Short mmCIF file of N, CA and C in Angstrom, two decimals:
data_model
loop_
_atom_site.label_atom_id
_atom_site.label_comp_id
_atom_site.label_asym_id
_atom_site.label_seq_id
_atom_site.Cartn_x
_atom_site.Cartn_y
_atom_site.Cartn_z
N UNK A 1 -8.97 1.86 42.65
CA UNK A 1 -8.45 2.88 41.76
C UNK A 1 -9.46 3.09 40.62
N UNK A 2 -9.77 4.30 40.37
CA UNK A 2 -10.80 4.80 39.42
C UNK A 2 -10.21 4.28 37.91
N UNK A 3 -11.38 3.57 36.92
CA UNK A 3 -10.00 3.45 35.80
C UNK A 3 -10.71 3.95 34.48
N UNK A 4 -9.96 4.69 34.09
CA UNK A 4 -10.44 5.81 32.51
C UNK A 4 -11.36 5.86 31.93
N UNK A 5 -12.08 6.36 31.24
CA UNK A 5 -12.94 6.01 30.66
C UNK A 5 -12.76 6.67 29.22
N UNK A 6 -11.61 7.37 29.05
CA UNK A 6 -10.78 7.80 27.50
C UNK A 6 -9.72 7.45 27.58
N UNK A 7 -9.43 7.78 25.92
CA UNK A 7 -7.98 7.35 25.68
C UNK A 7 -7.74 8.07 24.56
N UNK A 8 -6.06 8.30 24.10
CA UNK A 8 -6.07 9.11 23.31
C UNK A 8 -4.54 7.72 22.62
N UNK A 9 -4.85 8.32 21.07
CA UNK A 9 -3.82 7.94 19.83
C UNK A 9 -3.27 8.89 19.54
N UNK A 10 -2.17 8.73 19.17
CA UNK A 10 -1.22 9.86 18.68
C UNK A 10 -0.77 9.66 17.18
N UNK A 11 -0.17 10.52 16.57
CA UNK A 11 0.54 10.08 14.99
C UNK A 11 1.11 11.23 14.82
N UNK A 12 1.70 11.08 13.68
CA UNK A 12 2.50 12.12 13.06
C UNK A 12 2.55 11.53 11.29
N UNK A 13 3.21 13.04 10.61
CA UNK A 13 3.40 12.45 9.35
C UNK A 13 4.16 13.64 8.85
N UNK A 14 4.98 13.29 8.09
CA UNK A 14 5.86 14.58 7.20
C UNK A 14 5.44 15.16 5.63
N UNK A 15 5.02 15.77 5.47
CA UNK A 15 4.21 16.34 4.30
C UNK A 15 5.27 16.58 3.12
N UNK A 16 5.39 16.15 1.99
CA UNK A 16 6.70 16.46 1.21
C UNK A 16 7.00 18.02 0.59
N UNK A 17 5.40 18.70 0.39
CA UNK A 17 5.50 19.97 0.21
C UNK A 17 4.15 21.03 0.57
N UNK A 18 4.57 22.14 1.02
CA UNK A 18 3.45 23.10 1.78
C UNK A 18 2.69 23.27 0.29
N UNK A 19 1.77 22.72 -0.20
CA UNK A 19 1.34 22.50 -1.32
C UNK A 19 -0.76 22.12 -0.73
N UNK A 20 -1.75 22.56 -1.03
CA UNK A 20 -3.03 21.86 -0.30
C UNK A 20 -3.22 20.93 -1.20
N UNK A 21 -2.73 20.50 -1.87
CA UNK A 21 -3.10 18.78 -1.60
C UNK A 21 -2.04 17.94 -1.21
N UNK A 22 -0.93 18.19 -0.87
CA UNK A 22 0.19 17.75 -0.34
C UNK A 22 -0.30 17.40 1.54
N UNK A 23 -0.83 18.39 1.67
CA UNK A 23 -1.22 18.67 3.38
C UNK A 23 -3.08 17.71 3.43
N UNK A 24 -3.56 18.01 2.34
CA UNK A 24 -5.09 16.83 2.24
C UNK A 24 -4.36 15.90 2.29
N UNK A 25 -3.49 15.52 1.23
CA UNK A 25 -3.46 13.93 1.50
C UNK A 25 -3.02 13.28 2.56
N UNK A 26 -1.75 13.92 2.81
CA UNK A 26 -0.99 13.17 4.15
C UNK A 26 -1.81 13.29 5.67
N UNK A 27 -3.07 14.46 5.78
CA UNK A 27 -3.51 14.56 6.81
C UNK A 27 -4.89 12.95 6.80
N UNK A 28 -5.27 12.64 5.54
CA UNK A 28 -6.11 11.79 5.06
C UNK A 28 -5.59 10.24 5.39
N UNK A 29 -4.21 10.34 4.63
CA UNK A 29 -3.46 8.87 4.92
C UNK A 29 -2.93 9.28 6.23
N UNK A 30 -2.67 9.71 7.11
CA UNK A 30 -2.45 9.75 8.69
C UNK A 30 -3.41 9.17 9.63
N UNK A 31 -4.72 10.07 9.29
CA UNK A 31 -6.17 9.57 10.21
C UNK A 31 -6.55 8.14 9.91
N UNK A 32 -6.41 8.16 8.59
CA UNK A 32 -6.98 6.43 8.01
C UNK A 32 -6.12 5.32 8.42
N UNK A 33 -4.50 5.96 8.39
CA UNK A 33 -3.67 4.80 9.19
C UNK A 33 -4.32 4.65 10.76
N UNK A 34 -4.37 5.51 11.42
CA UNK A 34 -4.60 5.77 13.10
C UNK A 34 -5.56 4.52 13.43
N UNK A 35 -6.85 4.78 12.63
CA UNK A 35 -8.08 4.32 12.74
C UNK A 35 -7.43 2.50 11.90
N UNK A 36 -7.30 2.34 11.38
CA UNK A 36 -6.70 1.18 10.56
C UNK A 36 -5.96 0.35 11.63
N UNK A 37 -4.76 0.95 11.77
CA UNK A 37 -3.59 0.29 12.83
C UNK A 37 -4.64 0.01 14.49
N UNK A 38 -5.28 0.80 14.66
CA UNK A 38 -6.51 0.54 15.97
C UNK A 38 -7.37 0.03 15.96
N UNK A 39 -7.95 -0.71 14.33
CA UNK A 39 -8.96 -1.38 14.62
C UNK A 39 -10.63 -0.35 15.04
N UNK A 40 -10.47 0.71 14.55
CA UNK A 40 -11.41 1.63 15.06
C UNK A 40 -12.25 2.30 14.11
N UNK A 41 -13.52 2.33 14.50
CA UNK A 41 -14.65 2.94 13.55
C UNK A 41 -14.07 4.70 13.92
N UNK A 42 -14.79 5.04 13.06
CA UNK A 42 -15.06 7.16 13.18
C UNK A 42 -16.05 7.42 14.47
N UNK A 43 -16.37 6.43 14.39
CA UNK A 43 -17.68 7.13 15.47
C UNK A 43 -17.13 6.81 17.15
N UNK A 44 -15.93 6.22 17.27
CA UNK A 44 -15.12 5.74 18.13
C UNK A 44 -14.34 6.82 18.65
N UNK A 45 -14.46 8.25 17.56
CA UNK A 45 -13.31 9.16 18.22
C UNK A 45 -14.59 10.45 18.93
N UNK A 46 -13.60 11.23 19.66
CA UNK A 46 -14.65 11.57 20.53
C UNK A 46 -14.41 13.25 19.75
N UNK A 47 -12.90 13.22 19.63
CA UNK A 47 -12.34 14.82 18.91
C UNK A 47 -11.27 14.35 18.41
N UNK A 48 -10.37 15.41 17.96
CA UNK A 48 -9.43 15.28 17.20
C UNK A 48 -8.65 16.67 17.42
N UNK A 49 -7.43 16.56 18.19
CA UNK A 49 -6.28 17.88 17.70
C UNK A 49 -5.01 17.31 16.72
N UNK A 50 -5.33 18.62 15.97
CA UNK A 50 -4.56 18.33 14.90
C UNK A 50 -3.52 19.71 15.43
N UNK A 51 -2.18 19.13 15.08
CA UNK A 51 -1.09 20.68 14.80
C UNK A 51 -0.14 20.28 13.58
N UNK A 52 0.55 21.59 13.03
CA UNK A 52 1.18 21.83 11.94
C UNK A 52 2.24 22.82 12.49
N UNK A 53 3.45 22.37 11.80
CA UNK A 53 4.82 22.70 11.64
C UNK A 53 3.77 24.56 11.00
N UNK A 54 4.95 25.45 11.12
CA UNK A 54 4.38 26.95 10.60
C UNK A 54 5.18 26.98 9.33
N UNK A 55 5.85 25.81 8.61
CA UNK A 55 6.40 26.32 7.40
C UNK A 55 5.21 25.35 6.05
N UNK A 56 3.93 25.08 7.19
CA UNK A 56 2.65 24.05 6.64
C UNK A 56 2.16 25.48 6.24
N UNK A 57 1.37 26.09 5.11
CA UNK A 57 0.50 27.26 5.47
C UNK A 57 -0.36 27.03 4.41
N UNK A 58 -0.59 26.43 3.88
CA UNK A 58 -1.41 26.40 2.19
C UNK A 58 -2.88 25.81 2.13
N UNK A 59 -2.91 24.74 3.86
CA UNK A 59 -3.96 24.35 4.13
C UNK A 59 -3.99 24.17 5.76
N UNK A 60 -4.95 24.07 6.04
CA UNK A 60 -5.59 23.43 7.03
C UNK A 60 -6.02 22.02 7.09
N UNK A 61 -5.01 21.36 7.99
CA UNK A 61 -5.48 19.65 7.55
C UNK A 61 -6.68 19.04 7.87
N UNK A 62 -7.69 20.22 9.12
CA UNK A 62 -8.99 19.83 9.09
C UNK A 62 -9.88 19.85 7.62
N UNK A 63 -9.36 20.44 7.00
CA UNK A 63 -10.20 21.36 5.61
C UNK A 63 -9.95 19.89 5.05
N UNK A 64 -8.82 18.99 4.71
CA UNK A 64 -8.25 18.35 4.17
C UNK A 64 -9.02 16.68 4.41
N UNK A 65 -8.81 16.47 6.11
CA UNK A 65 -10.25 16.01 6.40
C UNK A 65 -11.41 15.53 6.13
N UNK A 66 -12.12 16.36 5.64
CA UNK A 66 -13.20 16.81 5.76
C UNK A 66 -13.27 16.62 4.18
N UNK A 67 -12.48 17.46 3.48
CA UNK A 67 -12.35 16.87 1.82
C UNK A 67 -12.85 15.39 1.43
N UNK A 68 -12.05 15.14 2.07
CA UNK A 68 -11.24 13.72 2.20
C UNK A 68 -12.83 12.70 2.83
N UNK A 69 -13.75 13.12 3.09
CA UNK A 69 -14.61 12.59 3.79
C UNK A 69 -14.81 11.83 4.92
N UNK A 70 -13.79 12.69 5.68
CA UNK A 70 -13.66 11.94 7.25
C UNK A 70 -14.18 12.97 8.13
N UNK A 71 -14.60 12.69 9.80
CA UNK A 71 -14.74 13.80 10.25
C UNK A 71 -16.08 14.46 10.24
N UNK A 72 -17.07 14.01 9.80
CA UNK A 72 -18.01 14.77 9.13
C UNK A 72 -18.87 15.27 10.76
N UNK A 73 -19.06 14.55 12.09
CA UNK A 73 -19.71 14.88 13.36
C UNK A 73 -18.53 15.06 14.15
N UNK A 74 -17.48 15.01 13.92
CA UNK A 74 -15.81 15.13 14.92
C UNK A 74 -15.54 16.36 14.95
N UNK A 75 -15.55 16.86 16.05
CA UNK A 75 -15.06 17.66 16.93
C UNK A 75 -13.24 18.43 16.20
N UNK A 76 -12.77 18.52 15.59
CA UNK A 76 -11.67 18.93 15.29
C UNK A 76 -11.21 20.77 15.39
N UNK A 77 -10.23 20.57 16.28
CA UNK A 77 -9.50 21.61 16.50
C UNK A 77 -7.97 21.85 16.03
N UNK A 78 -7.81 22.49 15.46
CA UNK A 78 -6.47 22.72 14.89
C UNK A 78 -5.43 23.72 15.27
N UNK A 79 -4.28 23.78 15.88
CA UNK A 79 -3.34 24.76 16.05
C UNK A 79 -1.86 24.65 15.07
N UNK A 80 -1.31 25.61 15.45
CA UNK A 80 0.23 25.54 15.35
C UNK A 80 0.88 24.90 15.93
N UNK A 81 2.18 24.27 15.86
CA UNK A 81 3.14 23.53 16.48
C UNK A 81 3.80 24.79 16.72
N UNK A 82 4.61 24.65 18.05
CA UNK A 82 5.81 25.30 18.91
C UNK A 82 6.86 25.37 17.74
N UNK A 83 7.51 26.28 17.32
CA UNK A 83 8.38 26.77 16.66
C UNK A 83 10.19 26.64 17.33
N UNK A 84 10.82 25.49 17.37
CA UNK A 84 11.50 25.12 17.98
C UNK A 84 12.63 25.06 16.92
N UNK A 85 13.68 25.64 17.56
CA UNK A 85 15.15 25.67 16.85
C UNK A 85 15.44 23.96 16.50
N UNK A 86 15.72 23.94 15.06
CA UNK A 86 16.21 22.77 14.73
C UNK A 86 14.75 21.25 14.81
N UNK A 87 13.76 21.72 14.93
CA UNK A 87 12.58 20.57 15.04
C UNK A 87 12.61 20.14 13.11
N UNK A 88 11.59 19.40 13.77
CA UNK A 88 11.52 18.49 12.35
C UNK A 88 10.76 19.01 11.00
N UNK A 89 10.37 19.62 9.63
CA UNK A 89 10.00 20.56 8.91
C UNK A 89 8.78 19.82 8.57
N UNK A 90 7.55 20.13 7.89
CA UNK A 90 6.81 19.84 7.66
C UNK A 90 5.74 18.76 8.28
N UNK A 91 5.56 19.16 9.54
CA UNK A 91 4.79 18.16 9.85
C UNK A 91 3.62 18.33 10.44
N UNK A 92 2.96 16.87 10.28
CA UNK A 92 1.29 16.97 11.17
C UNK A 92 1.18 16.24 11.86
N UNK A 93 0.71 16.52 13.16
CA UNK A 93 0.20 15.81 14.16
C UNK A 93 -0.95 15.95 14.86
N UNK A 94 -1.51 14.36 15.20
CA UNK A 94 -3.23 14.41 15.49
C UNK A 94 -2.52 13.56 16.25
N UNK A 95 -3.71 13.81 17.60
CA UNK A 95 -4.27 13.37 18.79
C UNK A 95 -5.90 13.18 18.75
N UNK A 96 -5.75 11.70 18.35
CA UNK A 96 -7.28 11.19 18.19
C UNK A 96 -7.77 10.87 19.96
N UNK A 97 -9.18 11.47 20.57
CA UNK A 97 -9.38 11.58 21.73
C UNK A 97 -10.54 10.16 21.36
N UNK A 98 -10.85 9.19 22.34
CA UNK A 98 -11.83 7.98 21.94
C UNK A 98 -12.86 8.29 23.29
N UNK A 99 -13.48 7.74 22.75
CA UNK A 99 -14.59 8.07 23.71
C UNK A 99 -14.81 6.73 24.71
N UNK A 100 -13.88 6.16 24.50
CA UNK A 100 -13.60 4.94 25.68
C UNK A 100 -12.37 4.81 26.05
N UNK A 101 -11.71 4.00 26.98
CA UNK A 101 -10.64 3.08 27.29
C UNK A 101 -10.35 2.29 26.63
N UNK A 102 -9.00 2.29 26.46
CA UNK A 102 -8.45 0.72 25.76
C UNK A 102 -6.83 1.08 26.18
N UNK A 103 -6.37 -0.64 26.40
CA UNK A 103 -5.23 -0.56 26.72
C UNK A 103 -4.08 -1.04 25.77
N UNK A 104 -4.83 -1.14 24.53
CA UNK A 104 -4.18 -1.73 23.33
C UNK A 104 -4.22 -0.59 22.08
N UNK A 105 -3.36 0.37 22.09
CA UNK A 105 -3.34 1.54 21.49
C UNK A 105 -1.94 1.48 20.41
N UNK A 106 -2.27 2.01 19.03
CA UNK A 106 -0.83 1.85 18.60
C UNK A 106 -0.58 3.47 17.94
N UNK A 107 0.25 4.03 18.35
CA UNK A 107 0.83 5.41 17.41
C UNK A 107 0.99 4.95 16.39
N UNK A 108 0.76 5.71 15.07
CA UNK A 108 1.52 5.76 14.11
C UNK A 108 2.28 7.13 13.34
N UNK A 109 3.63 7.05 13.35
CA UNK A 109 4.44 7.96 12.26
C UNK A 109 4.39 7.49 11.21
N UNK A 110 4.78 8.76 10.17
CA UNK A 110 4.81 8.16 8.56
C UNK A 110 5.73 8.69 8.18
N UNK A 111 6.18 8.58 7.01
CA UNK A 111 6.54 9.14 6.08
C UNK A 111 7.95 9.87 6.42
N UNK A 112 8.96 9.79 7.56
CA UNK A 112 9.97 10.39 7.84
C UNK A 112 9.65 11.22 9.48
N UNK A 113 8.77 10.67 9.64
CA UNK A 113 7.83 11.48 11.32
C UNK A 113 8.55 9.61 12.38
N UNK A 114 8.96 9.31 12.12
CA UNK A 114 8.80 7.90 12.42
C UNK A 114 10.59 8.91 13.56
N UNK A 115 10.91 9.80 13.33
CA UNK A 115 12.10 10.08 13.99
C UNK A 115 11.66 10.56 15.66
N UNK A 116 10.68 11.48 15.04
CA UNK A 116 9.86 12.03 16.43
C UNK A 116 9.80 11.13 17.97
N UNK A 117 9.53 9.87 17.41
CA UNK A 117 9.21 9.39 18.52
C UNK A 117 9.62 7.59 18.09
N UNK A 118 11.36 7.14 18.64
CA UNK A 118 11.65 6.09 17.55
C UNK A 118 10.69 4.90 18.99
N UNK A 119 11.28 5.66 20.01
CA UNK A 119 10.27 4.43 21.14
C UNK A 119 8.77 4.06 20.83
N UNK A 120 8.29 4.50 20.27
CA UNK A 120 6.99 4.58 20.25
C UNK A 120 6.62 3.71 18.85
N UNK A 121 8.25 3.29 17.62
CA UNK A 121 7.81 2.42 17.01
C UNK A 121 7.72 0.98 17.16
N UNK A 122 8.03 0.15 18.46
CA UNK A 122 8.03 -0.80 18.54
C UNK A 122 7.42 -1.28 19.31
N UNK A 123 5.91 -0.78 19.10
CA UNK A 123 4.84 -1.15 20.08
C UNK A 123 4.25 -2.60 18.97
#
């Protein structure tokens, strides 16, 4: 059996207000948890998708990023989140892509994102 040679992290985080430094910071303390909780350098990620709730509009959490001094050779692409009756308000989510395998991966939610996905906190 062929076996991977990527891997991807997931996270989330709930922003307290559509405010750009509200959306810098939490996109800043999100990536730094990811990389923290994994044990992982920057130069370890291969890209990065980021999405945002549409009631986010004041920033771009790549912009925030990048502020923030992360990111500086990373690949980052950013969309919208699916606009879903009753979903969760303010939020960001990154999908850190690694440029290797590993079978010891941990998600992290923050800040009230921890609902999204409660299986995924007791890794």
């Amino acid at each position: 059996m062929h076996k991977p040679t990527i891997c991807a992290i997931r996270g989330a985080i709930c922003v307290a207000k559509d405010e750009p430094l509200y959306i810098e910071a939490a996109a800043c303390r999100l990536y730094k948890a990811i990389l923290e909780q994994n044990n992982l350098d920057e130069e370890n990620v291969a890209s990065l998708l980021i999405t945002q709730t549409s009631d986010l509009k004041s920033r771009n959490p790549a912009t925030g990023l990048r502020k923030g001094g992360y990111c500086s050779t990373t690949p980052l692409f950013c969309m919208q989140e699916l606009k879903i009756e009753g979903m969760l308000e303010r939020v960001i989510r990154m999908l850190l892509i690694l440029n290797f395998h590993t079978d010891q991966t941990k998600a992290v939610f923050m800040d009230g994102a921890e609902r999204l996905r409660p299986d995924l906190q007791k890794q």
